[in-house]
Short mmCIF file of C-alpha atoms and ligand atoms in Angstrom, two decimals:
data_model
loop_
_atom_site.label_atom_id
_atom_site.label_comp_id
_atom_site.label_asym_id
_atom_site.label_seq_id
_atom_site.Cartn_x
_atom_site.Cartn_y
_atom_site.Cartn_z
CA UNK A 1 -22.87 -11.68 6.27
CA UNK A 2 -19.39 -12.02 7.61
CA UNK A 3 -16.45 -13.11 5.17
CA UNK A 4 -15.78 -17.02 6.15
CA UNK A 5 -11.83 -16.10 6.97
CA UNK A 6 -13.27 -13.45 8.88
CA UNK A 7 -12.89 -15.90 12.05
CA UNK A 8 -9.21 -15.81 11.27
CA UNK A 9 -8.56 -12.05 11.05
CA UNK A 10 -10.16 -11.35 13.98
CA UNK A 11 -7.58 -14.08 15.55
CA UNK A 12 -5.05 -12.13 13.21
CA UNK A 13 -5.82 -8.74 14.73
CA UNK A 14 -6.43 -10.19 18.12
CA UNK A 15 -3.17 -11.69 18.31
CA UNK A 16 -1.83 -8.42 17.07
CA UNK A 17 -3.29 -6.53 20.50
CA UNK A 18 -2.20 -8.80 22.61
CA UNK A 19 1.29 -8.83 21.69
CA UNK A 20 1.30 -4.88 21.97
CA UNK A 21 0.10 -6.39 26.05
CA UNK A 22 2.75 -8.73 26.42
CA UNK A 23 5.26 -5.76 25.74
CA UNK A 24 6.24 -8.11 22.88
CA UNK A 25 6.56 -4.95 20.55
CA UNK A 26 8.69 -2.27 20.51
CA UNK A 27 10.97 -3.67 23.63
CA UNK A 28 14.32 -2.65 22.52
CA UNK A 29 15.54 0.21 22.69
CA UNK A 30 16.64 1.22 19.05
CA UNK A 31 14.89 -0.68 15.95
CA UNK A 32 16.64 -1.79 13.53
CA UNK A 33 14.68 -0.14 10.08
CA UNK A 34 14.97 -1.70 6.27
CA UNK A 35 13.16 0.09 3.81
CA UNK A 36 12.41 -1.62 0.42
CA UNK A 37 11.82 1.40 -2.10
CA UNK A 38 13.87 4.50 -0.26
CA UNK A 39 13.93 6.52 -2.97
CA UNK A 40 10.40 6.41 -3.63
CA UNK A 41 7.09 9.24 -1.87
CA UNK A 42 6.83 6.65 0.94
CA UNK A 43 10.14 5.83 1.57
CA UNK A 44 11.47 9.37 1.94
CA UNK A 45 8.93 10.60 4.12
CA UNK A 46 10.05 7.19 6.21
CA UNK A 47 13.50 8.97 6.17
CA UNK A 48 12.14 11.77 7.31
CA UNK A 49 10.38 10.31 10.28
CA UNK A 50 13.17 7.99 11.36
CA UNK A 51 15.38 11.49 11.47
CA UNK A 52 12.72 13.19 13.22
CA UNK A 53 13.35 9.71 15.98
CA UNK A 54 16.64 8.69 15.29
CA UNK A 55 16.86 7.44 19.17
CA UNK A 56 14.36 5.01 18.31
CA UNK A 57 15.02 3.90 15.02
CA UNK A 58 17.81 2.81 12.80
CA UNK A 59 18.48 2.69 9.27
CA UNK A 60 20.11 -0.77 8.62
CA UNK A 61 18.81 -1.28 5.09
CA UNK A 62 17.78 0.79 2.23
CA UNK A 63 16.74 -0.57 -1.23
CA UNK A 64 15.94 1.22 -4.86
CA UNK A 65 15.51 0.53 -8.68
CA UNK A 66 17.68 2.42 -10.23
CA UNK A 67 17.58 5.93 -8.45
CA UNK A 68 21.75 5.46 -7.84
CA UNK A 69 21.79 9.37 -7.05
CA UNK A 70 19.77 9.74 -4.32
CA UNK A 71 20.43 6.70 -2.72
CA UNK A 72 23.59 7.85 -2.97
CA UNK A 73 22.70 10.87 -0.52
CA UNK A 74 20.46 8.53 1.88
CA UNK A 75 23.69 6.19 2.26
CA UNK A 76 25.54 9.15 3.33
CA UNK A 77 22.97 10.51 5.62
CA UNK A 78 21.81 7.17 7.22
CA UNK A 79 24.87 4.92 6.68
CA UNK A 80 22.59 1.40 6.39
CA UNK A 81 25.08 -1.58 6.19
CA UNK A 82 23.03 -2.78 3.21
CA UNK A 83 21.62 -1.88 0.45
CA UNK A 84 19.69 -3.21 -2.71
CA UNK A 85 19.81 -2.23 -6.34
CA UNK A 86 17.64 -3.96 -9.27
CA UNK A 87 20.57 -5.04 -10.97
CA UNK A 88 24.32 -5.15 -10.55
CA UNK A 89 24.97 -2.28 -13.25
CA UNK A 90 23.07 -0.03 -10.67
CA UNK A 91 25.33 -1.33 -7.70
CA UNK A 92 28.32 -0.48 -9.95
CA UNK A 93 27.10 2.63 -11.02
CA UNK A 94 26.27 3.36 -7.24
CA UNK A 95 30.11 2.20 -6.50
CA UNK A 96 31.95 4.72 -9.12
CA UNK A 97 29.69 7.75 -7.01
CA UNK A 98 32.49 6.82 -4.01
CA UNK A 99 33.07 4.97 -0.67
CA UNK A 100 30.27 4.77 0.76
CA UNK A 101 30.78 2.35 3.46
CA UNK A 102 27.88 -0.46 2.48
CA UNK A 103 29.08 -3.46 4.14
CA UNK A 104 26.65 -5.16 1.75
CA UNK A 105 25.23 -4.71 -1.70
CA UNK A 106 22.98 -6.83 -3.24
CA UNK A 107 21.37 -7.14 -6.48
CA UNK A 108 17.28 -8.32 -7.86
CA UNK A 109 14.59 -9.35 -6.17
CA UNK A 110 17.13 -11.98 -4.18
CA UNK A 111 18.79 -8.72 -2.57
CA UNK A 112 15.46 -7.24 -1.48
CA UNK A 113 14.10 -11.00 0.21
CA UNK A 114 18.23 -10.98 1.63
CA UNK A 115 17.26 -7.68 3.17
CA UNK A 116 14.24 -8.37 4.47
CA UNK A 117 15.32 -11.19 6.46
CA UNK A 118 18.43 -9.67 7.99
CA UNK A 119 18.63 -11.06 11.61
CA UNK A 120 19.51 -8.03 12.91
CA UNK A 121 16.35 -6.41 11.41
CA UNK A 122 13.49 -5.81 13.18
CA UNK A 123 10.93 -3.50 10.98
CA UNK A 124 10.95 -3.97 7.10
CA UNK A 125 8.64 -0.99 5.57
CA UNK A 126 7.66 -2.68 2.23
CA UNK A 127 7.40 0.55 -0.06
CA UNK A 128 8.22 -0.62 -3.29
CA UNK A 129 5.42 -0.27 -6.03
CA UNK A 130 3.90 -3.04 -7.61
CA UNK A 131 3.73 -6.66 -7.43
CA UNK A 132 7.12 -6.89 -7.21
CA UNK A 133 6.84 -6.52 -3.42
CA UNK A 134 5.21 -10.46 -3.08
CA UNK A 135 8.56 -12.41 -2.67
CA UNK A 136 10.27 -9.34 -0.25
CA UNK A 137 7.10 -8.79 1.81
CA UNK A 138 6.83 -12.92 2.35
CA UNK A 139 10.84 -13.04 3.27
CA UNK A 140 10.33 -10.81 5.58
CA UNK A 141 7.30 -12.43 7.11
CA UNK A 142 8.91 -15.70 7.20
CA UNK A 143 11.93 -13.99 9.07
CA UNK A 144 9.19 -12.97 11.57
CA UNK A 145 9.73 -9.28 11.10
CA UNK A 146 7.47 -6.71 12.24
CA UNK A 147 6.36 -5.79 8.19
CA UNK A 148 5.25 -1.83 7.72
CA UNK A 149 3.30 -2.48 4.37
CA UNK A 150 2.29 0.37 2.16
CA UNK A 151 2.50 -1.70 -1.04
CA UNK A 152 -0.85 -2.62 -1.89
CA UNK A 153 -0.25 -4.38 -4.43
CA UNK A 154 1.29 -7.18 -2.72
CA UNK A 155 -2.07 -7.71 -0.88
CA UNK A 156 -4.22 -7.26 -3.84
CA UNK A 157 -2.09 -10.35 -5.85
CA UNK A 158 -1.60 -12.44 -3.03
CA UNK A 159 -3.53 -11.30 -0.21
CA UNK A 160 -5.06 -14.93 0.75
CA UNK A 161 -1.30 -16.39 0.71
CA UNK A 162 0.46 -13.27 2.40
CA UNK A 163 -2.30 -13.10 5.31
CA UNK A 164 -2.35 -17.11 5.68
CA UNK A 165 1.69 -16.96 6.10
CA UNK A 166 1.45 -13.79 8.44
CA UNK A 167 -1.36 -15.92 10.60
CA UNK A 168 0.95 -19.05 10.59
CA UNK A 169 4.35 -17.09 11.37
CA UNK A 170 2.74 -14.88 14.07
CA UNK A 171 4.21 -11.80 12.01
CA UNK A 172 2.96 -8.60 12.14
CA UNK A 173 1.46 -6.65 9.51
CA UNK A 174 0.46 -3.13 10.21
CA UNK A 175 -0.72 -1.30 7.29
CA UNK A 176 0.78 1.77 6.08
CA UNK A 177 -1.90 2.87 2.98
CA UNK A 178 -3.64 5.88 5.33
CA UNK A 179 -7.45 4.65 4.76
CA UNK A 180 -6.44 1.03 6.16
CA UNK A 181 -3.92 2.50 8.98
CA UNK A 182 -7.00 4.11 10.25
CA UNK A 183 -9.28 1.07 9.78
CA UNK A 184 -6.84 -0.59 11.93
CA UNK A 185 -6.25 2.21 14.28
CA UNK A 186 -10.20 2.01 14.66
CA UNK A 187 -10.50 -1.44 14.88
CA UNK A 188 -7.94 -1.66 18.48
CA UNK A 189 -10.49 -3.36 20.74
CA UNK A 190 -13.53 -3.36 18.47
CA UNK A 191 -12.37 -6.22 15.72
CA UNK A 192 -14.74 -8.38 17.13
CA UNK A 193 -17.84 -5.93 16.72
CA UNK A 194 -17.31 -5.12 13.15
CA UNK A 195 -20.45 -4.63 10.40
CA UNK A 196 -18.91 -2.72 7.85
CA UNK A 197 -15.79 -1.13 6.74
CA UNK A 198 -16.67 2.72 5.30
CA UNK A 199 -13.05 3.32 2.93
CA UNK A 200 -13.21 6.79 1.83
CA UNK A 201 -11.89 7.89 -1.35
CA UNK A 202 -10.86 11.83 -2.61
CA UNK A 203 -12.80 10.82 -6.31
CA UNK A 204 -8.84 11.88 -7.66
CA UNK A 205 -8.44 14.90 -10.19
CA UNK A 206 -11.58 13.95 -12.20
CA UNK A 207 -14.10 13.37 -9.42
CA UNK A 208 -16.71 15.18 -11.02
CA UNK A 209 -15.91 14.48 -15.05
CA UNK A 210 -17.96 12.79 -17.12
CA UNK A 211 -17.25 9.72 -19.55
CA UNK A 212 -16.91 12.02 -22.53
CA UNK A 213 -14.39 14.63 -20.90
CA UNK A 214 -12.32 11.65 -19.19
CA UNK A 215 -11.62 10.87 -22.76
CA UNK A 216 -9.53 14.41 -23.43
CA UNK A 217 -7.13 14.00 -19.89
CA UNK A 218 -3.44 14.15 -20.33
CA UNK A 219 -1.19 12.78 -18.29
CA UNK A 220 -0.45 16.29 -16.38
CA UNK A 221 -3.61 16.49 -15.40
CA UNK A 222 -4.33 13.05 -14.34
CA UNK A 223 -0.83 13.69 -12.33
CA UNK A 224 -2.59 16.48 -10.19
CA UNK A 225 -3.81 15.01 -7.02
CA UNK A 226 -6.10 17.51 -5.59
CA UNK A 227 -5.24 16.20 -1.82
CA UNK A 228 -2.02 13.98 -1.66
CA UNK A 229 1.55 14.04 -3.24
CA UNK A 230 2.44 10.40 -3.78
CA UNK A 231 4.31 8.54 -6.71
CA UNK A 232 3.79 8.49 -10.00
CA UNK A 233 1.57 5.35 -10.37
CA UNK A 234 -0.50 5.36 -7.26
CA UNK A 235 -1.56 9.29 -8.25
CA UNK A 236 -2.50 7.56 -11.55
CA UNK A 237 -4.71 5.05 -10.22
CA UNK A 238 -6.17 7.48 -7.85
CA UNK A 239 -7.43 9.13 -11.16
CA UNK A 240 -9.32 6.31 -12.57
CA UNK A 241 -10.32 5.02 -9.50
CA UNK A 242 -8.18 2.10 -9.58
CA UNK A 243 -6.24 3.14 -6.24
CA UNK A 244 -9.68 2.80 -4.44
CA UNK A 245 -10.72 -0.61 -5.97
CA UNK A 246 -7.02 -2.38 -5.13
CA UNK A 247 -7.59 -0.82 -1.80
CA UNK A 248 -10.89 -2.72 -1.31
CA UNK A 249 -9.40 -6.04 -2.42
CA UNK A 250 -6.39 -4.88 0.40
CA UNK A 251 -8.99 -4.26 3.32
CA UNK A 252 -10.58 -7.39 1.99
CA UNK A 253 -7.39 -9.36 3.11
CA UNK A 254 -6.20 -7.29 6.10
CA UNK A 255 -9.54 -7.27 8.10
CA UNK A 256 -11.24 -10.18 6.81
CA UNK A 257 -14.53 -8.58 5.74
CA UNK A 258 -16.97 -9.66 2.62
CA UNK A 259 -16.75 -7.72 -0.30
CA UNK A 260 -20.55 -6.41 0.63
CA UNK A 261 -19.26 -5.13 3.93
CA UNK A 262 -16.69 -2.83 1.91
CA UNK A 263 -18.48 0.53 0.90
CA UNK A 264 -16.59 3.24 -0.80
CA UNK A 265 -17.77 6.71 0.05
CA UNK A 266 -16.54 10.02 -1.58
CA UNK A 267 -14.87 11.98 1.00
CA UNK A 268 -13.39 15.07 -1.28
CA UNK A 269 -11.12 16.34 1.41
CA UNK A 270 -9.12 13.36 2.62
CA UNK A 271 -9.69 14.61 5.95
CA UNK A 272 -11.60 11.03 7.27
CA UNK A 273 -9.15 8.54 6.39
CA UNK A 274 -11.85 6.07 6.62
CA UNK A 275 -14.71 4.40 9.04
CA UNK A 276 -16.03 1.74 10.43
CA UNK A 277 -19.54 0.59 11.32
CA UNK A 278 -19.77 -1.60 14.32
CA UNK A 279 -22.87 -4.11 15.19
CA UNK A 280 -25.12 -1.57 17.41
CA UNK A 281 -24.89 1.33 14.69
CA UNK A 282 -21.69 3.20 15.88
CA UNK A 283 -19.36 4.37 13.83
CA UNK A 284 -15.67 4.96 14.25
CA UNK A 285 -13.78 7.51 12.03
CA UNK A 286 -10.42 8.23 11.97
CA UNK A 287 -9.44 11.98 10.94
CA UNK A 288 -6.30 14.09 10.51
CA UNK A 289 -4.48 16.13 7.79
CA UNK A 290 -3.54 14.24 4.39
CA UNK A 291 0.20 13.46 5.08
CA UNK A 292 1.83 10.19 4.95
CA UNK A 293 4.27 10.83 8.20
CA UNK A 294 1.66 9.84 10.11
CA UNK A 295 0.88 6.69 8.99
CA UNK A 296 4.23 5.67 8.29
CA UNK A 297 5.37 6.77 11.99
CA UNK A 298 2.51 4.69 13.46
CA UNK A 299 3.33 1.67 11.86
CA UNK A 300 6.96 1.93 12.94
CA UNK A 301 5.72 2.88 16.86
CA UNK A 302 2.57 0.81 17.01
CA UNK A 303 1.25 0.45 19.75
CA UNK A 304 3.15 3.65 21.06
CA UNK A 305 2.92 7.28 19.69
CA UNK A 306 5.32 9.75 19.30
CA UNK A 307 5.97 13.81 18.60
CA UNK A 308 5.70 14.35 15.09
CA UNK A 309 5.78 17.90 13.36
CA UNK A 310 2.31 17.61 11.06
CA UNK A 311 0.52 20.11 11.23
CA UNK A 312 -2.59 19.58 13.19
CA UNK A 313 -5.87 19.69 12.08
CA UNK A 314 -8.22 22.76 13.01
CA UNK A 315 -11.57 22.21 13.13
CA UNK A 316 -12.74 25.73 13.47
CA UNK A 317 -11.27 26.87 10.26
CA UNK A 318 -11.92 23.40 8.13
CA UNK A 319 -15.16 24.38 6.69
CA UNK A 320 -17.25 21.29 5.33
CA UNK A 321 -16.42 17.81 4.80
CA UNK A 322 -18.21 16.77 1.53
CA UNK A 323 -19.51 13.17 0.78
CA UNK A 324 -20.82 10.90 -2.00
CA UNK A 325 -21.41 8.50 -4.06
CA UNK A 326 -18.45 7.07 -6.83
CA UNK A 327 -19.48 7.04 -10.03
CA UNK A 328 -18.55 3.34 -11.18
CA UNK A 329 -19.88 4.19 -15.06
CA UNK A 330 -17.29 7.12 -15.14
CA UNK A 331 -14.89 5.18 -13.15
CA UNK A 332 -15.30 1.18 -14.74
CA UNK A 333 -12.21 0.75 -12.54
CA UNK A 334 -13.35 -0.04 -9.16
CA UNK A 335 -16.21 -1.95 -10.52
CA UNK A 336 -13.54 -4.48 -12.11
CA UNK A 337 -11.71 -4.52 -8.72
CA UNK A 338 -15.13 -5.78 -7.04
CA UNK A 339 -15.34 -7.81 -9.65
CA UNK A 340 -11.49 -10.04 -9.65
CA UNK A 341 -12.33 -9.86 -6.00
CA UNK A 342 -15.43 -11.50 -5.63
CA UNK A 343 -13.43 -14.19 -8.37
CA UNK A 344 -10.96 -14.48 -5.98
CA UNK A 345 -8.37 -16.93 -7.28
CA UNK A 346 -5.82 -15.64 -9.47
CA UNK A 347 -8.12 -12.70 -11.07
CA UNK A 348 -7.15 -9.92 -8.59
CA UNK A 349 -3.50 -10.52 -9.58
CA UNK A 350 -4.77 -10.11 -13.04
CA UNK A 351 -6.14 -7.18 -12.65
CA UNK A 352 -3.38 -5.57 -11.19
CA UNK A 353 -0.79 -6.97 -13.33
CA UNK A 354 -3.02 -5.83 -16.49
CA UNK A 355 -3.35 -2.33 -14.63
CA UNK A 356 0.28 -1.73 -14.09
CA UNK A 357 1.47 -2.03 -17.46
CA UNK A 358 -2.06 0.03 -18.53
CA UNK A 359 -0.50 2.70 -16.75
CA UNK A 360 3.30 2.37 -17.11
CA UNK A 361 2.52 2.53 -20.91
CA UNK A 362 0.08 5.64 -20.25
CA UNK A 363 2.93 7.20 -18.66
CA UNK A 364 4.84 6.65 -21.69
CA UNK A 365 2.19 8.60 -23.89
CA UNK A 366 1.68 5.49 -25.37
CA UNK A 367 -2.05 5.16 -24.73
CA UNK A 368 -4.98 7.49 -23.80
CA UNK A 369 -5.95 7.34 -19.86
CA UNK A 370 -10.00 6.24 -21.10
CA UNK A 371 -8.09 3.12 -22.01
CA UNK A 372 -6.76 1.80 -19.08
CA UNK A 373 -9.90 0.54 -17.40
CA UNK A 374 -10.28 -0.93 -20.89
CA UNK A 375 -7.24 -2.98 -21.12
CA UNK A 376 -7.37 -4.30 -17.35
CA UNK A 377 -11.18 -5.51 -18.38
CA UNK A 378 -9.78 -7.43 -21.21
CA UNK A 379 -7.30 -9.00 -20.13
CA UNK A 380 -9.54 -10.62 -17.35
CA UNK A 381 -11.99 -11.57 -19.76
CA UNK A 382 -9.15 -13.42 -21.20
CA UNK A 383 -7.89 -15.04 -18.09
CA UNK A 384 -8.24 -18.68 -17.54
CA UNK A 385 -8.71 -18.46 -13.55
CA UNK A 386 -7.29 -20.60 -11.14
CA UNK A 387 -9.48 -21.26 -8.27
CA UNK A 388 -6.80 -21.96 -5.36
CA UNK A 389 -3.79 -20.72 -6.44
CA UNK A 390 -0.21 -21.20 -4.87
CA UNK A 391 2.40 -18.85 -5.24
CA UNK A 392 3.59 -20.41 -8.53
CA UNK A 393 0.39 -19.94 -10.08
CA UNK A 394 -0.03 -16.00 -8.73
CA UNK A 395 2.92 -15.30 -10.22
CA UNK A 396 2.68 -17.32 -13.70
CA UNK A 397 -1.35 -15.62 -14.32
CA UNK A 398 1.15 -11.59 -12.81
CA UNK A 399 3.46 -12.57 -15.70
CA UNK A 400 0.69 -13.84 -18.52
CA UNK A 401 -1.77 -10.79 -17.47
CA UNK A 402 1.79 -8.47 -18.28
CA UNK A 403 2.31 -10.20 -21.27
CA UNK A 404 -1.50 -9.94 -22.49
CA UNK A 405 -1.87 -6.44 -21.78
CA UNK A 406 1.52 -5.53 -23.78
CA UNK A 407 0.15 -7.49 -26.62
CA UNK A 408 -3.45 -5.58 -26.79
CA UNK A 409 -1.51 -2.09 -26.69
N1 NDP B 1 2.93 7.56 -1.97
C1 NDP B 1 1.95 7.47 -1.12
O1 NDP B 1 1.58 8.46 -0.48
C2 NDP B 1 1.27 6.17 -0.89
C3 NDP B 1 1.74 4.99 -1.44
N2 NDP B 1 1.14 3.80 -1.17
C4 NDP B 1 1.68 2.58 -1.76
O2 NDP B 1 3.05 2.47 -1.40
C5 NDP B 1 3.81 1.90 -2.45
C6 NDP B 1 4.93 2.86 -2.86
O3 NDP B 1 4.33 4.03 -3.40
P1 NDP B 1 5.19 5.32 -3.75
O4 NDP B 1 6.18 5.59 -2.67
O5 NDP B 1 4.21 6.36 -4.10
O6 NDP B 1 5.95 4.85 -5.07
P2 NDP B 1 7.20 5.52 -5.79
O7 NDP B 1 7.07 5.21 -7.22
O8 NDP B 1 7.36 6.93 -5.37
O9 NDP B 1 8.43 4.70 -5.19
C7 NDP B 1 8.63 3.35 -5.46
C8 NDP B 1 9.92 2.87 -4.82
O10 NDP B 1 10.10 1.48 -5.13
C9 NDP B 1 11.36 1.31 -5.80
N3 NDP B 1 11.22 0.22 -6.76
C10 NDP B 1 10.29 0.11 -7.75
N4 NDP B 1 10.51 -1.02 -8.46
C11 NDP B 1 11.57 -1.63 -7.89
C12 NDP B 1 12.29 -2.81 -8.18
N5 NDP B 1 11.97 -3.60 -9.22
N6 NDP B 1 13.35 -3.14 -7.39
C13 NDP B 1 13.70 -2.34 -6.35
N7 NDP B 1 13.07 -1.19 -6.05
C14 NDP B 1 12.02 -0.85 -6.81
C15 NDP B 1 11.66 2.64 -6.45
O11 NDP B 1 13.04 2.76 -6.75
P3 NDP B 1 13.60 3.86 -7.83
O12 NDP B 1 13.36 5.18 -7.20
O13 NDP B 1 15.04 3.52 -7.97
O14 NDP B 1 12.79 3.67 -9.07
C16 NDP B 1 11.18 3.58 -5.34
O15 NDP B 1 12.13 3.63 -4.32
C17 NDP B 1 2.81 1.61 -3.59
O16 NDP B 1 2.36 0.29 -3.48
C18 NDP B 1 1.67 2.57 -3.29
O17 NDP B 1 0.42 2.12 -3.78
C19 NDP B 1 0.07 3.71 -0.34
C20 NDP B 1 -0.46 4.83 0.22
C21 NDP B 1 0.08 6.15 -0.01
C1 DXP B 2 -2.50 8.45 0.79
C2 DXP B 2 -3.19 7.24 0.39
O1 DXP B 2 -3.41 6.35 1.19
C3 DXP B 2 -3.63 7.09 -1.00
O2 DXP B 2 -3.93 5.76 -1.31
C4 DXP B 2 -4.83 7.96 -1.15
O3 DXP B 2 -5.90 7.33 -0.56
C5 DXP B 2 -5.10 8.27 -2.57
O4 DXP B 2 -6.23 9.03 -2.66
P1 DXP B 2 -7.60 8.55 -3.31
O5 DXP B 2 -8.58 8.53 -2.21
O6 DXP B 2 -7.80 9.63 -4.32
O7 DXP B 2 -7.39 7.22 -3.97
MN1 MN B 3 -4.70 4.88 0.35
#
């Protein structure tokens, strides 16, 4: 049975294709680029890319934490006009390194929603991790920018109000996580005949540990992404699973599909980025090498393609693909993501609120990794859930879940 907003993706992604007819995309001749979380895996492989097509694109915004050093070099090599910093002891710190020629710096969450609404902006890649990319990723919807989003978590807390904005503004929103970039790419023509969405999923580091050996992992190990070299928390939640079960809550909201129509299969290779089913049995895969440039460069081209120096894929010397089923006993984590997200409401900003402070404070040593699926559990079983939530009350249960979580470590 088809998700009841289904209707309105299918508008969503409809509108989407014919813009990309209208020549409504991509029109001018140099884009304007702001990237929200620069220094981060994603945002230096955007770097990378906009070098690689510096014709095309711009930089004319780059924001970061705290990383003052490298964003230091970027600001050299890219001269944006703006930047962001979390605070304004990082902008001063940033200002002692030397002139750098920033027309603009700007401080908090305010600086990255200033950002992302530039006028003279045109693409915002939201690349920031965690929930703090909600109020940026909205600013720049509202501004009616063309919004590269690779931070899940965004979608995952606030995926009904996000998409519901996005419909209303007539923004678009072209995903950037590889599994829904290819559901998307997939999707161009075919939105209307969908069944089922196939996301694939490596299994992580411990794909084939049991319940009693997840118990002895260290953090090194639980680092070591057999296929992908992301950041530090998204390799995390790859190892518990976590990654996969925010990213069925995020192709929940991006393609409109029921929670039943969402299978996740084992793919160990990360060579099928993911599938999708359509109505007479076909079934539409999307393949190429594990490396985010290509992704990242589509969403910034869509609905055009360009040169890009990946490697390409050879058939002939790949071997096997294998497949399977996830464990969801070894791996409680993606069963609690079904879970907030058949709840709805404001659970699925619970559990990801719950689940980033889980694994900040396994990152500090400060609790085993067989404990973070533990914590996120309790905490919902705590929550009081609102049904419809606004913003206001996504953000209060983000904070409470934080607060909760802290407390029970
Ligand atoms: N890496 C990957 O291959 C993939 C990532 N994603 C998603 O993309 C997003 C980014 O992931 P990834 O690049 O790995 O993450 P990283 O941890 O490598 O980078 C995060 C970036 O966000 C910045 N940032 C974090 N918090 C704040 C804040 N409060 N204010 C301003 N900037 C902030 C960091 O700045 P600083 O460096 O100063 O701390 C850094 O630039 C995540 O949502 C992830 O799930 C999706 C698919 C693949
Ligand atoms: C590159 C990317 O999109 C990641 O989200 C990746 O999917 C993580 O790998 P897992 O399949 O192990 O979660
Ligand atoms: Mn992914």
């Amino acid at each position: 049975m088809l998700h009841p907003c289904f209707a309105n993706a299918r508008l969503y992604i409809y509108t989407t294709f014919m813009q990309e007819k209208e020549g409504f995309i991509m029109n001018k001749k140099q884009s304007n680029v702001i990237i929200l979380g620069s220094t981060g895996s994603i945002g230096i492989q955007a770097l990378d890319v906009i070098r690689m097509h510096s014709d095309s694109f711009r930089v004319l915004g780059l924001a970061a934490k705290d990383e003052v050093q490298l964003l230091r070099e970027q600001i050299e090599l890219y001269q944006p006009e703006y930047i962001s910093l979390a605070d304004k002891e990082s902008i001063k710190k940033l200002g002692e390194l030397g002139g750098s020629g920033v027309k603009k710096a700007l401080p908090g969450v305010e600086g990255l929603c200033e950002l992302a609404s530039l006028p003279e902006a045109d693409i915002v890649l939201v690349a920031l991790s965690g929930a703090i990319g909600i109020l940026p990723t909205l600013a720049a919807i509202e501004a009616r920018k063309r919004v590269a989003l690779a931070n899940k978590e965004t979608l995952v807390a606030a995926g009904d109000i996000v998409m519901q904005e996005a419909r209303q503004q007539g923004a678009l929103i072209i995903p950037v996580d590889s599994e829904h970039s290819a559901i998307f790419q997939c999707l161009a023509g075919e939105a209307r005949h969908l069944h089922r969405i196939w996301l694939t999923a490596s299994g992580g580091p411990f794909r084939d540990f049991t319940r009693e050996q997840m118990k002895a992992v260290d953090l090194e190990m639980a680092l070591q992404h057999p296929n992908w070299s992301m950041g530090p928390k998204i390799t995390i939640d790859s190892a518990t699973l976590m990654n996969k079960g925010l990213e069925v809550i995020e192709a929940h909201h991006l393609f409109g599909v029921g929670y039943n129509e969402i299978e996740v299969l084992l793919q160990a290779e990360s060579i099928i980025h993911s599938m999708v089913e359509l109505q007479d049995g076909a079934f539409l895969a999307h393949l190429g090498r594990p490396d985010m440039r290509i992704p990242i460069q589509y969403a910034l081209t869509y609905p055009e393609r360009m040169e890009s120096p990946v490697e390409r894929l050879d058939f002939r010397t790949l071997g096997a693909i294998h497949f399977g089923r996830p464990d969801t006993q070894a791996f409680p984590a993606l069963a609690l993501a079904y879970e907030a997200g058949k709840a709805g409401g404001t659970m699925p900003a619970v559990l990801n609120a719950a689940n980033e402070v889980a694994v900040n404070s396994f990152m500090q040593r400060r609790i085993d990794f067989a404990r973070i699926p533990l914590l996120v559990e309790r905490v919902m079983e705590m929550h009081d859930m609102v049904k419809q939530p606004d913003l206001d009350s996504i953000l209060a249960a983000d904070a409470w879940a934080r607060v909760r979580c802290e407390e029970l470590i």
